[in-house]
Short mmCIF file of C-alpha atoms and ligand atoms in Angstrom, two decimals:
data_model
loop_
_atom_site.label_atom_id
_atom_site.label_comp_id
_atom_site.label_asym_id
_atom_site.label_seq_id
_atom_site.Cartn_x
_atom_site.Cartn_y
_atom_site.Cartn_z
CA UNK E 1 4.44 28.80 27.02
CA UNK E 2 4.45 27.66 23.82
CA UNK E 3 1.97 26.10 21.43
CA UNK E 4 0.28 23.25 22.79
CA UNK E 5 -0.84 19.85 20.48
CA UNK E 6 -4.38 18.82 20.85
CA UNK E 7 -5.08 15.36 20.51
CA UNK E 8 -7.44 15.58 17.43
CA UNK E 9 -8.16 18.73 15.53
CA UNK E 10 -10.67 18.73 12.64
CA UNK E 11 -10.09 22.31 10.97
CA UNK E 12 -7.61 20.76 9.03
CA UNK E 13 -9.81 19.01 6.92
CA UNK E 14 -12.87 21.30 7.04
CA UNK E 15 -11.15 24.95 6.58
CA UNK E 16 -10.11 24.06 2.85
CA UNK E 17 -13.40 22.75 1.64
CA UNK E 18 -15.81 25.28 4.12
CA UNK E 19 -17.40 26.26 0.82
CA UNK E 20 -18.25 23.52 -0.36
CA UNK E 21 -19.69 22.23 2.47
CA UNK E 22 -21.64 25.15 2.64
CA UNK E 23 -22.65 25.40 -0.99
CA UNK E 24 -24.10 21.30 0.55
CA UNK E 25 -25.67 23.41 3.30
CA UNK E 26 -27.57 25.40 0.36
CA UNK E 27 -28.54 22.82 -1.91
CA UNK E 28 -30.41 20.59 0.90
CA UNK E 29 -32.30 23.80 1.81
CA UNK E 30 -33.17 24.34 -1.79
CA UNK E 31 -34.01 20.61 -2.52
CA UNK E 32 -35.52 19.97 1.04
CA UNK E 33 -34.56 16.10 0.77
CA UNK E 34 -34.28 15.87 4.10
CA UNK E 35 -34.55 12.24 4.75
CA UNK E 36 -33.65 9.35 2.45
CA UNK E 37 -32.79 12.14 -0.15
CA UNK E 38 -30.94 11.87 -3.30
CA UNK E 39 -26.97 12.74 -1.58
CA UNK E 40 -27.44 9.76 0.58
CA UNK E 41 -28.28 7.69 -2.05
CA UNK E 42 -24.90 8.65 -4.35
CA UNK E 43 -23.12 8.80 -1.03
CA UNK E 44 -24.47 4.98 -0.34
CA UNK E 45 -23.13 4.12 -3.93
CA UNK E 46 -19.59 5.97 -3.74
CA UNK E 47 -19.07 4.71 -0.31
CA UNK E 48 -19.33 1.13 -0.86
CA UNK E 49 -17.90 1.12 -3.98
CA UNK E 50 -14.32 2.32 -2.14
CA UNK E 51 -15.29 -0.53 0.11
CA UNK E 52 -14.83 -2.71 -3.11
CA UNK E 53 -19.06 -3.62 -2.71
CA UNK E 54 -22.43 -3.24 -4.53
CA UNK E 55 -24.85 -2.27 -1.76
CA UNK E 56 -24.57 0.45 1.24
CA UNK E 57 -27.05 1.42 3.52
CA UNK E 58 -27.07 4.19 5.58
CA UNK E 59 -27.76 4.39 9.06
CA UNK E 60 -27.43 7.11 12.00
CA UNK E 61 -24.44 5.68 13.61
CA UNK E 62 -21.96 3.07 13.59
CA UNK E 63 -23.79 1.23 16.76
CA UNK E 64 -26.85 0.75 15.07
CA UNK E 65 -25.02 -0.06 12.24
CA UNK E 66 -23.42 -3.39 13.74
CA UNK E 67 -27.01 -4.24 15.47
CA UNK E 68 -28.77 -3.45 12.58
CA UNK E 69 -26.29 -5.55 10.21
CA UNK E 70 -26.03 -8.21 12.57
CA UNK E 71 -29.25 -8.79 12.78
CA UNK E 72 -29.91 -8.41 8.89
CA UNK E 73 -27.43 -11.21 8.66
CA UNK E 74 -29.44 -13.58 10.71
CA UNK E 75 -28.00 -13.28 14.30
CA UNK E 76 -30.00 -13.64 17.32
CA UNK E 77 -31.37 -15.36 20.07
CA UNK E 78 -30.11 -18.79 19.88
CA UNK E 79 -27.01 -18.01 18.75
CA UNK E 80 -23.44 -16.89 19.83
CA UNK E 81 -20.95 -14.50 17.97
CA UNK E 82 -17.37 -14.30 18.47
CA UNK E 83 -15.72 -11.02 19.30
CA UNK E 84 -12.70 -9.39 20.85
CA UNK E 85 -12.12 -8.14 24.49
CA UNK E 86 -10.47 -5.40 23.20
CA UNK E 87 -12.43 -2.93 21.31
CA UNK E 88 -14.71 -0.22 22.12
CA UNK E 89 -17.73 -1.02 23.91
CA UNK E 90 -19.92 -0.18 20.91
CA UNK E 91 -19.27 -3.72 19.61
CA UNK E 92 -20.02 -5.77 21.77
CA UNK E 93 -23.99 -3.59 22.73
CA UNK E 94 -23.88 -4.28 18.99
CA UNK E 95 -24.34 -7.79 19.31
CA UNK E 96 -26.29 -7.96 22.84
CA UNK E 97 -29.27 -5.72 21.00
CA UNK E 98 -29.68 -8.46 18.38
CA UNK E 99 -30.00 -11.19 21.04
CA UNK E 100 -27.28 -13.06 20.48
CA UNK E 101 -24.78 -14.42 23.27
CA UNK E 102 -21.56 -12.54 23.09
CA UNK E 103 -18.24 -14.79 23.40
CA UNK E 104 -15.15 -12.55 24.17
CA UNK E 105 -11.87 -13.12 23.20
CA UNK E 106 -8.30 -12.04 24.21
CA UNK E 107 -6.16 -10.60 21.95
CA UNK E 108 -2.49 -9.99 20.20
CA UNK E 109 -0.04 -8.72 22.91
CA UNK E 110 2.02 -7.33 20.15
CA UNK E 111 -1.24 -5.62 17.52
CA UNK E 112 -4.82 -5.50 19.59
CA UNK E 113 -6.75 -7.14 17.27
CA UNK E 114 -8.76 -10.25 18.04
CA UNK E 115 -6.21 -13.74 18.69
CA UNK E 116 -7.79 -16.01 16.37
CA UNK E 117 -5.82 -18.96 17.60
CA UNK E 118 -7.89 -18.02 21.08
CA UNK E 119 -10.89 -17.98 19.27
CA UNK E 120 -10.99 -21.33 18.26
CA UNK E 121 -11.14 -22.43 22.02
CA UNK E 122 -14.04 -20.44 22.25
CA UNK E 123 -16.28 -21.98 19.70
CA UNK E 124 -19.71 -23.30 20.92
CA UNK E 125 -22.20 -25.54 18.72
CA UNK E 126 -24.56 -22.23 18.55
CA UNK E 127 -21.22 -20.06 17.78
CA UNK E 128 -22.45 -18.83 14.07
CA UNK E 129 -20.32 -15.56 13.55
CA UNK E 130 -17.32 -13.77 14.44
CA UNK E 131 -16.91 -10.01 14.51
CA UNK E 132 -13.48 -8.83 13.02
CA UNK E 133 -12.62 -5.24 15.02
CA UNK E 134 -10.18 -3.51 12.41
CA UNK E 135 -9.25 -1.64 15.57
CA UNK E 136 -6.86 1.93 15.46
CA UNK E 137 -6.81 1.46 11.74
CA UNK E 138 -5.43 -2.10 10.91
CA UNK E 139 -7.37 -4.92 9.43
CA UNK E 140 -7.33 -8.41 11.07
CA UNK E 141 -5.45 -10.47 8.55
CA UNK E 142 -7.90 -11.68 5.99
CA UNK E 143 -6.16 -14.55 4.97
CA UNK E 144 -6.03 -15.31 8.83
CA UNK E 145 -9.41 -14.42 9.24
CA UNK E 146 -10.76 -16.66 5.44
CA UNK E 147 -8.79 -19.59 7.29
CA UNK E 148 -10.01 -19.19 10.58
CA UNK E 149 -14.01 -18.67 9.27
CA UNK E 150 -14.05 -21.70 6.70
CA UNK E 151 -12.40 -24.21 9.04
CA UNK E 152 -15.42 -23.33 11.86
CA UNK E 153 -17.89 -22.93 9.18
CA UNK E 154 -18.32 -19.29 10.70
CA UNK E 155 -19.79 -16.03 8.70
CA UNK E 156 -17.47 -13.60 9.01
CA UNK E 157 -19.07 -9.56 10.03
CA UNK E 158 -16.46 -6.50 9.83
CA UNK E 159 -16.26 -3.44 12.64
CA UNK E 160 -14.62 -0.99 10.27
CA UNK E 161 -15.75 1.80 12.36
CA UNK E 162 -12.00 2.95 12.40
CA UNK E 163 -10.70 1.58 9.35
CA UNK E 164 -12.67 3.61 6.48
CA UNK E 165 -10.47 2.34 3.07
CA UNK E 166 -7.81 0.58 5.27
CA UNK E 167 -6.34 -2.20 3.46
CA UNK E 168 -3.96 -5.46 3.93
CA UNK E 169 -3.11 -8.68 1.89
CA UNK E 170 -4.61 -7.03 -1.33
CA UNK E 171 -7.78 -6.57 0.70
CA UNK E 172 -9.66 -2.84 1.77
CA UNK E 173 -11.90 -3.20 5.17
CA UNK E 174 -15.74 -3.96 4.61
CA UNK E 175 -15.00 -6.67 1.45
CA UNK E 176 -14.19 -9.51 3.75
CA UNK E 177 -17.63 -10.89 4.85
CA UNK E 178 -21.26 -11.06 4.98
CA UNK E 179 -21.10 -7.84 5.68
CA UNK E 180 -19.45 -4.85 7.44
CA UNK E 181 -20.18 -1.59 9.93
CA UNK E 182 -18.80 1.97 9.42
CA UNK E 183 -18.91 4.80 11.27
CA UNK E 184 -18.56 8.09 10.73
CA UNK E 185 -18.72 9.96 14.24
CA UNK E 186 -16.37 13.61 13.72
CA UNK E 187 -13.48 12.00 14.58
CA UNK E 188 -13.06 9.04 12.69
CA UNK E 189 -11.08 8.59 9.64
CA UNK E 190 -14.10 9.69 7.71
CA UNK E 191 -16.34 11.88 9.86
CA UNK E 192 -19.58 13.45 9.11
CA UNK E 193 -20.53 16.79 11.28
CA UNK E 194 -22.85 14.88 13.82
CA UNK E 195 -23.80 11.18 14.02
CA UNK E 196 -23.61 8.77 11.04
CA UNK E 197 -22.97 5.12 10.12
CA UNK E 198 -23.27 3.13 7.69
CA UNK E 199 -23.39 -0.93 6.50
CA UNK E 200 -21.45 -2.17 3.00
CA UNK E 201 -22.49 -6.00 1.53
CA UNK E 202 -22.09 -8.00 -1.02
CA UNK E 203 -25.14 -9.80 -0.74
CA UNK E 204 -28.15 -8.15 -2.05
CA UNK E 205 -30.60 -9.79 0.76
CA UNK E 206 -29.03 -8.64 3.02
CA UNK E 207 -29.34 -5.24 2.15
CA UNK E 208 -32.65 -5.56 1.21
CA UNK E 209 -33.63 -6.54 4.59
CA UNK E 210 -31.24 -3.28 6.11
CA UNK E 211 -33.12 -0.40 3.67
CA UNK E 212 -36.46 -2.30 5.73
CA UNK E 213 -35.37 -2.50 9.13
CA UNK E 214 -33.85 0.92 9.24
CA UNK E 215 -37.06 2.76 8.00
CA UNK E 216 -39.40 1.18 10.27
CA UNK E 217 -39.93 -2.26 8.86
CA UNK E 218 -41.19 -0.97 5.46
CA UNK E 219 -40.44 -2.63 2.84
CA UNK E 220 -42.78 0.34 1.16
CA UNK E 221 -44.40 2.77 2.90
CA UNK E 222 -46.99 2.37 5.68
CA UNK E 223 -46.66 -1.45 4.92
CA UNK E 224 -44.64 -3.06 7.84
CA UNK E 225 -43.73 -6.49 7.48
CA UNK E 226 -41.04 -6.54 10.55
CA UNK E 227 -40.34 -4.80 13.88
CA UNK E 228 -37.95 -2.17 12.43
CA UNK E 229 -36.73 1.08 13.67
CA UNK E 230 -35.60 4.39 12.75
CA UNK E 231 -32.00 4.47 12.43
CA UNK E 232 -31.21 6.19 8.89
CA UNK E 233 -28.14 8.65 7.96
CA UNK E 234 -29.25 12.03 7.31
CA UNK E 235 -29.10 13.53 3.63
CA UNK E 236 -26.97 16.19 4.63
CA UNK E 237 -24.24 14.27 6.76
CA UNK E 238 -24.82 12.13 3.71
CA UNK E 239 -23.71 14.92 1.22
CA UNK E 240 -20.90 16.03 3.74
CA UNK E 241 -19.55 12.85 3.64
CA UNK E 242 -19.55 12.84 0.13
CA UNK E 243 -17.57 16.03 -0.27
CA UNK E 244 -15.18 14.41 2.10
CA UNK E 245 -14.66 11.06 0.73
CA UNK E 246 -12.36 12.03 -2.51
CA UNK E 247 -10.09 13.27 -0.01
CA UNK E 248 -9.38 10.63 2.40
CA UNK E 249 -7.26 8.72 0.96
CA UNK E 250 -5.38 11.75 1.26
CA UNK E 251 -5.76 11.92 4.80
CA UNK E 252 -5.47 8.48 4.95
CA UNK E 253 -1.86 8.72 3.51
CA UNK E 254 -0.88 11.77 5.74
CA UNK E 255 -2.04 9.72 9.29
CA UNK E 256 0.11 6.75 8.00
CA UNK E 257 3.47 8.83 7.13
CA UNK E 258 3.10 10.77 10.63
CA UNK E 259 2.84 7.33 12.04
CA UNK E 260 6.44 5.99 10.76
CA UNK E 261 7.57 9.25 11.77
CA UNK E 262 6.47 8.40 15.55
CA UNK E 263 8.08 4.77 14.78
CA UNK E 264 10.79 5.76 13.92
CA UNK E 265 11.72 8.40 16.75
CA UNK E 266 9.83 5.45 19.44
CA UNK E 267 12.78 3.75 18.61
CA UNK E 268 15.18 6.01 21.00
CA UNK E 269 12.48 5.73 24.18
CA UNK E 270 13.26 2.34 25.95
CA UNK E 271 10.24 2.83 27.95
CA UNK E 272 7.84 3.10 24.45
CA UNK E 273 7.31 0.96 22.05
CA UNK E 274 4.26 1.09 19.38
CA UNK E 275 1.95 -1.22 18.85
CA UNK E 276 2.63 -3.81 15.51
CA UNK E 277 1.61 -2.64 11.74
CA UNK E 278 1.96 -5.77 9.55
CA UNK E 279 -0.22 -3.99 7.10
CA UNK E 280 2.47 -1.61 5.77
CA UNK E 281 0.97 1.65 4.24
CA UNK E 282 -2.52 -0.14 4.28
CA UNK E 283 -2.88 0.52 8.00
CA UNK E 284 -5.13 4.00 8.10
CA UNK E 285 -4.01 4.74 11.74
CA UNK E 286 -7.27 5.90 13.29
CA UNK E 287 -5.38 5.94 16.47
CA UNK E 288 -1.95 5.73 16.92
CA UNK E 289 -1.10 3.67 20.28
CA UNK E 290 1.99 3.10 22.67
CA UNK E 291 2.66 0.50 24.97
CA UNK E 292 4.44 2.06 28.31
CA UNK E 293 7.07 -0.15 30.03
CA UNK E 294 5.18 -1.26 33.27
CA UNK E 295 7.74 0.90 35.46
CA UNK E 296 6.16 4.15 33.91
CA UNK E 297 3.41 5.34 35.68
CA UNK E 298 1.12 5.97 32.94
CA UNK E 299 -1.21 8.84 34.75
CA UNK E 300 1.83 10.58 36.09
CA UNK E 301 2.87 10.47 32.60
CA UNK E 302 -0.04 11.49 30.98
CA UNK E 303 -0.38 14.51 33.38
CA UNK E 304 2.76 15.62 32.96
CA UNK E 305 2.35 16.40 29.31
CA UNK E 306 -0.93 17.66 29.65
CA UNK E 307 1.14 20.28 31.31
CA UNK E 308 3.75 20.56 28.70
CA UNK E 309 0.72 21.06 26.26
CA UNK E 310 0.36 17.53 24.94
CA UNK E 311 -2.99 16.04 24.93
CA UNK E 312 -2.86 12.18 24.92
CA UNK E 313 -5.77 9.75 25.64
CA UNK E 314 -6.11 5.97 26.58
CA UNK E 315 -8.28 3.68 24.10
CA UNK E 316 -9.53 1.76 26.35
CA UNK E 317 -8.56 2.39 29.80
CA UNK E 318 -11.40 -0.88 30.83
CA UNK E 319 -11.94 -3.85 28.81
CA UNK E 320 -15.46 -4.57 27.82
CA UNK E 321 -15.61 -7.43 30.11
CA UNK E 322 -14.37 -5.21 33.23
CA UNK E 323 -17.02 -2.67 32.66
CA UNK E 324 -20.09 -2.54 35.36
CA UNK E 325 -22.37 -2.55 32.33
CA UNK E 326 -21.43 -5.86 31.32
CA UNK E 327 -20.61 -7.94 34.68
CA UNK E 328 -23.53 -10.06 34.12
CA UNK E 329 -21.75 -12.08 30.89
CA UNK E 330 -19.86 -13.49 34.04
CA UNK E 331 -16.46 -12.85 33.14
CA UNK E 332 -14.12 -11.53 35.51
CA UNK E 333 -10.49 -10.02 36.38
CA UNK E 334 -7.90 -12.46 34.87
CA UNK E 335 -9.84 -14.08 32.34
CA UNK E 336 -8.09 -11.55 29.16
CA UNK E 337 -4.66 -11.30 30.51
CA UNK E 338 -3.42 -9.53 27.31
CA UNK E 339 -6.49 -6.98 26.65
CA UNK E 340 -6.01 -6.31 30.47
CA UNK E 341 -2.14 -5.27 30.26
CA UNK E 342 -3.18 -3.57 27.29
CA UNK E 343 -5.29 -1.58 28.81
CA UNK E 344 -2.91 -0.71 31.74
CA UNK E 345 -0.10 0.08 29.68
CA UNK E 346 -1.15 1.93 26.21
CA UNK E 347 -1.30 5.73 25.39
CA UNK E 348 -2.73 7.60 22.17
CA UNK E 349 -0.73 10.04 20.80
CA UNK E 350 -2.07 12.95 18.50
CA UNK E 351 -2.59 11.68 14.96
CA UNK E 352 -4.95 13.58 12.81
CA UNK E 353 -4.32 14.59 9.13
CA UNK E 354 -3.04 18.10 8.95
CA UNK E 355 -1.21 17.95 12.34
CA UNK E 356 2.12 19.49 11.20
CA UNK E 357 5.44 18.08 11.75
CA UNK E 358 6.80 21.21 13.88
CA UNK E 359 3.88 20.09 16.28
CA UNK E 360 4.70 16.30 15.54
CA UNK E 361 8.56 17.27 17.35
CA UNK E 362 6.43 19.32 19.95
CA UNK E 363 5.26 15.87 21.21
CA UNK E 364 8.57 14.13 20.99
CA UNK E 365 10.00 16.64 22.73
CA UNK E 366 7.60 16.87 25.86
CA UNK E 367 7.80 12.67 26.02
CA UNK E 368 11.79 13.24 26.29
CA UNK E 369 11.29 16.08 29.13
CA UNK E 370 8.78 14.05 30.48
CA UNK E 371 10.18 10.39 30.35
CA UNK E 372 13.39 12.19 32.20
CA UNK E 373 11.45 12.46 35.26
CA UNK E 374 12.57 10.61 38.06
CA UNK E 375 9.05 11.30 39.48
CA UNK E 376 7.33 8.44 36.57
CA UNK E 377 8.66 5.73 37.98
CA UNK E 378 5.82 4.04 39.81
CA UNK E 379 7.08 3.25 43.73
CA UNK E 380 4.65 0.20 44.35
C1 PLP V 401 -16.82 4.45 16.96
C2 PLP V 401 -16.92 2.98 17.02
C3 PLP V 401 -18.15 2.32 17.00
C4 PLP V 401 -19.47 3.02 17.17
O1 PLP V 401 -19.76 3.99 16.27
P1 PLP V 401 -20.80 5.17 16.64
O2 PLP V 401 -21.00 5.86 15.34
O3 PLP V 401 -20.13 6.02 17.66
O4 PLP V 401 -22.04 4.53 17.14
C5 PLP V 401 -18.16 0.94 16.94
N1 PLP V 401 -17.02 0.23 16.94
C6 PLP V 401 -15.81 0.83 16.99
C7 PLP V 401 -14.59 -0.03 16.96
C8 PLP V 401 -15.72 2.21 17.05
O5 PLP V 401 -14.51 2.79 17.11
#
């Protein structure tokens, strides 16, 4: 048998710097910072300065990082926010915890990201927001997105939870709006070694109002002007993340040239084609998705390079409007006809930095064994 390719690995990008994280390790002991301690504070700095921002708050994980942010920015009961069908669920319980009506939205066929042309059908008189999902690593077009915003008189909030220094149109990901959500679960472009999130602004209130609501509703201590919570990023995913950040644009580059590599070899499977990158070397590939011609049964598929030693995934497999969570925003079957075939029809490949090229060909390989199959083809 040989070698098999798992869909992420991380020990790429930890073996090379294990000292220094645990020379981190040492220092937090030593210092005993624990919470709110001085490496969150430079990573808060660092971090949204890459963003191209002043302020950056920390918080323990990207969901509570869009509620948190969304409701810093003013959104709640009363009003509605704009968001796509297609994204992981996180986004959308994002918006439903600050009280706000969620409006879902189909999206590009061809990218994943949000239609904005379908979004302006959508628009109610309470609609005050729309939520741009940089989703697998591409930014919505911000000149698009500027356009789209000003003529609805609409703030504009980033999910850059997979797009961590992702750029397009001169732009990087959390510098478009009022204000923007990270995330930095293990596996995404910039990963702590646990739970972590964080939200980047411009606008000074704003984070004001975040540094409050994530530390109880103290604006100083044991003085509570707000219901707050307790939602901050520890110090020492905090200083993790800041003795990962110099490299990712690194690892940023190496996702993005193993992703034209996978383009470029697509191109001799008639049953594969990738999804759209109209951001050039700015798109950070968080995931790197396929679309499967409808013929190809995509489990069958799947399973048979599982046993070839491929590990693939599906992201998502059910649209946040088809989930049973979510039935009661009353939409139903039909109503997202492209998020839908997305979901049918797309595959993840692995894409990590530091997966080698030999294993890169591995993959290719098992899709042309695989594809060969007679057995794929779906008989319904
Ligand atoms: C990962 C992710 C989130 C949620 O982040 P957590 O840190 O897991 O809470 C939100 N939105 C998108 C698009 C994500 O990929």
């Amino acid at each position: 048998m040989v070698s098999s390719v798992p869909f992420v690995d991380l020990r790429p990008q930890h073996d090379p710097i294990q000292p220094e994280l645990e020379a981190a390790f040492q220092q937090l002991l030593s210092r005993g910072d624990f919470i709110l301690g001085e490496a969150l504070t430079k990573f808060e700095q660092d971090f949204s300065a890459a963003c191209g921002v002043d302020h950056g708050i920390g918080v323990a994980c990207g969901t509570d990082g869009l509620a948190l942010g969304l409701q810093a920015c003013g959104l709640g009961e009363g009003t509605s926010v704009l968001l796509p069908a297609n994204t992981f669920v996180a986004t959308l319980i994002g918006v439903l915890r600050t009280g706000a009506t969620p409006i879902l939205v189909d999206c590009d066929p061809d990218t994943g990201l949000i239609d904005l042309d379908a979004a302006a059908n959508c628009i109610r008189p309470d609609t005050k927001a729309v939520v741009a999902v940089h989703l697998y690593g591409q930014m919505v077009s911000p000149s698009a997105l500027f356009a789209f915003a000003e003529a609805n008189d609409l703030m504009i909030f980033e999910d850059a939870a997979q797009a961590h220094l992702a750029e397009r149109e001169g732009y990087r990901a959390g510098s478009l709006g009022k204000a923007a959500a990270f995330s930095f679960y293990p596996s995404k472009n910039l990963g702590a070694l646990g739970d972590g999130g964080m939200v980047v602004t411009k606008d000074e209130a704003v984070a004001k109002k975040l540094r409050s609501l994530r530390n109880y509703g103290a604006p100083r201590k044991y003085f509570h002007t707000e219901l707050g919570t307790n939602s901050r990023l520890d110090t020492f995913q905090a200083a993790v993340l800041g003795l990962k950040l110099p490299h990712l644009d690194g690892w940023n580059a190496d996702r993005n040239r193993l992703a034209q590599r996978y383009d470029a070899a697509m191109a001799e499977f008639g049953a594969l084609s990738p999804l759209e990158n109209h951001s050039g070397e700015g798109h950070v590939y968080h995931l790197y998705i396929v679309r499967l011609a409808r013929e190809i049964d995509r489990n069958t598929l799947q399973a048979s390079l599982d046993e070839q030693g491929i590990q693939t995934g599906v992201h998502y497999p059910l649209p946040c409007h088809l989930q049973p969570a979510f039935r009661n925003l009353g939409y139903d079957l039909g109503d997202f006809p492209h998020a839908e075939t997305l979901s049918q029809t797309i595959f993840s490949l692995p894409m990590y930095p530091g997966l080698l090229e030999s294993q890169q060909d591995r993959v290719l390989e098992a899709l042309r064994i695989c594809l060969a199959q007679p057995a794929l083809e779906q008989t319904a």
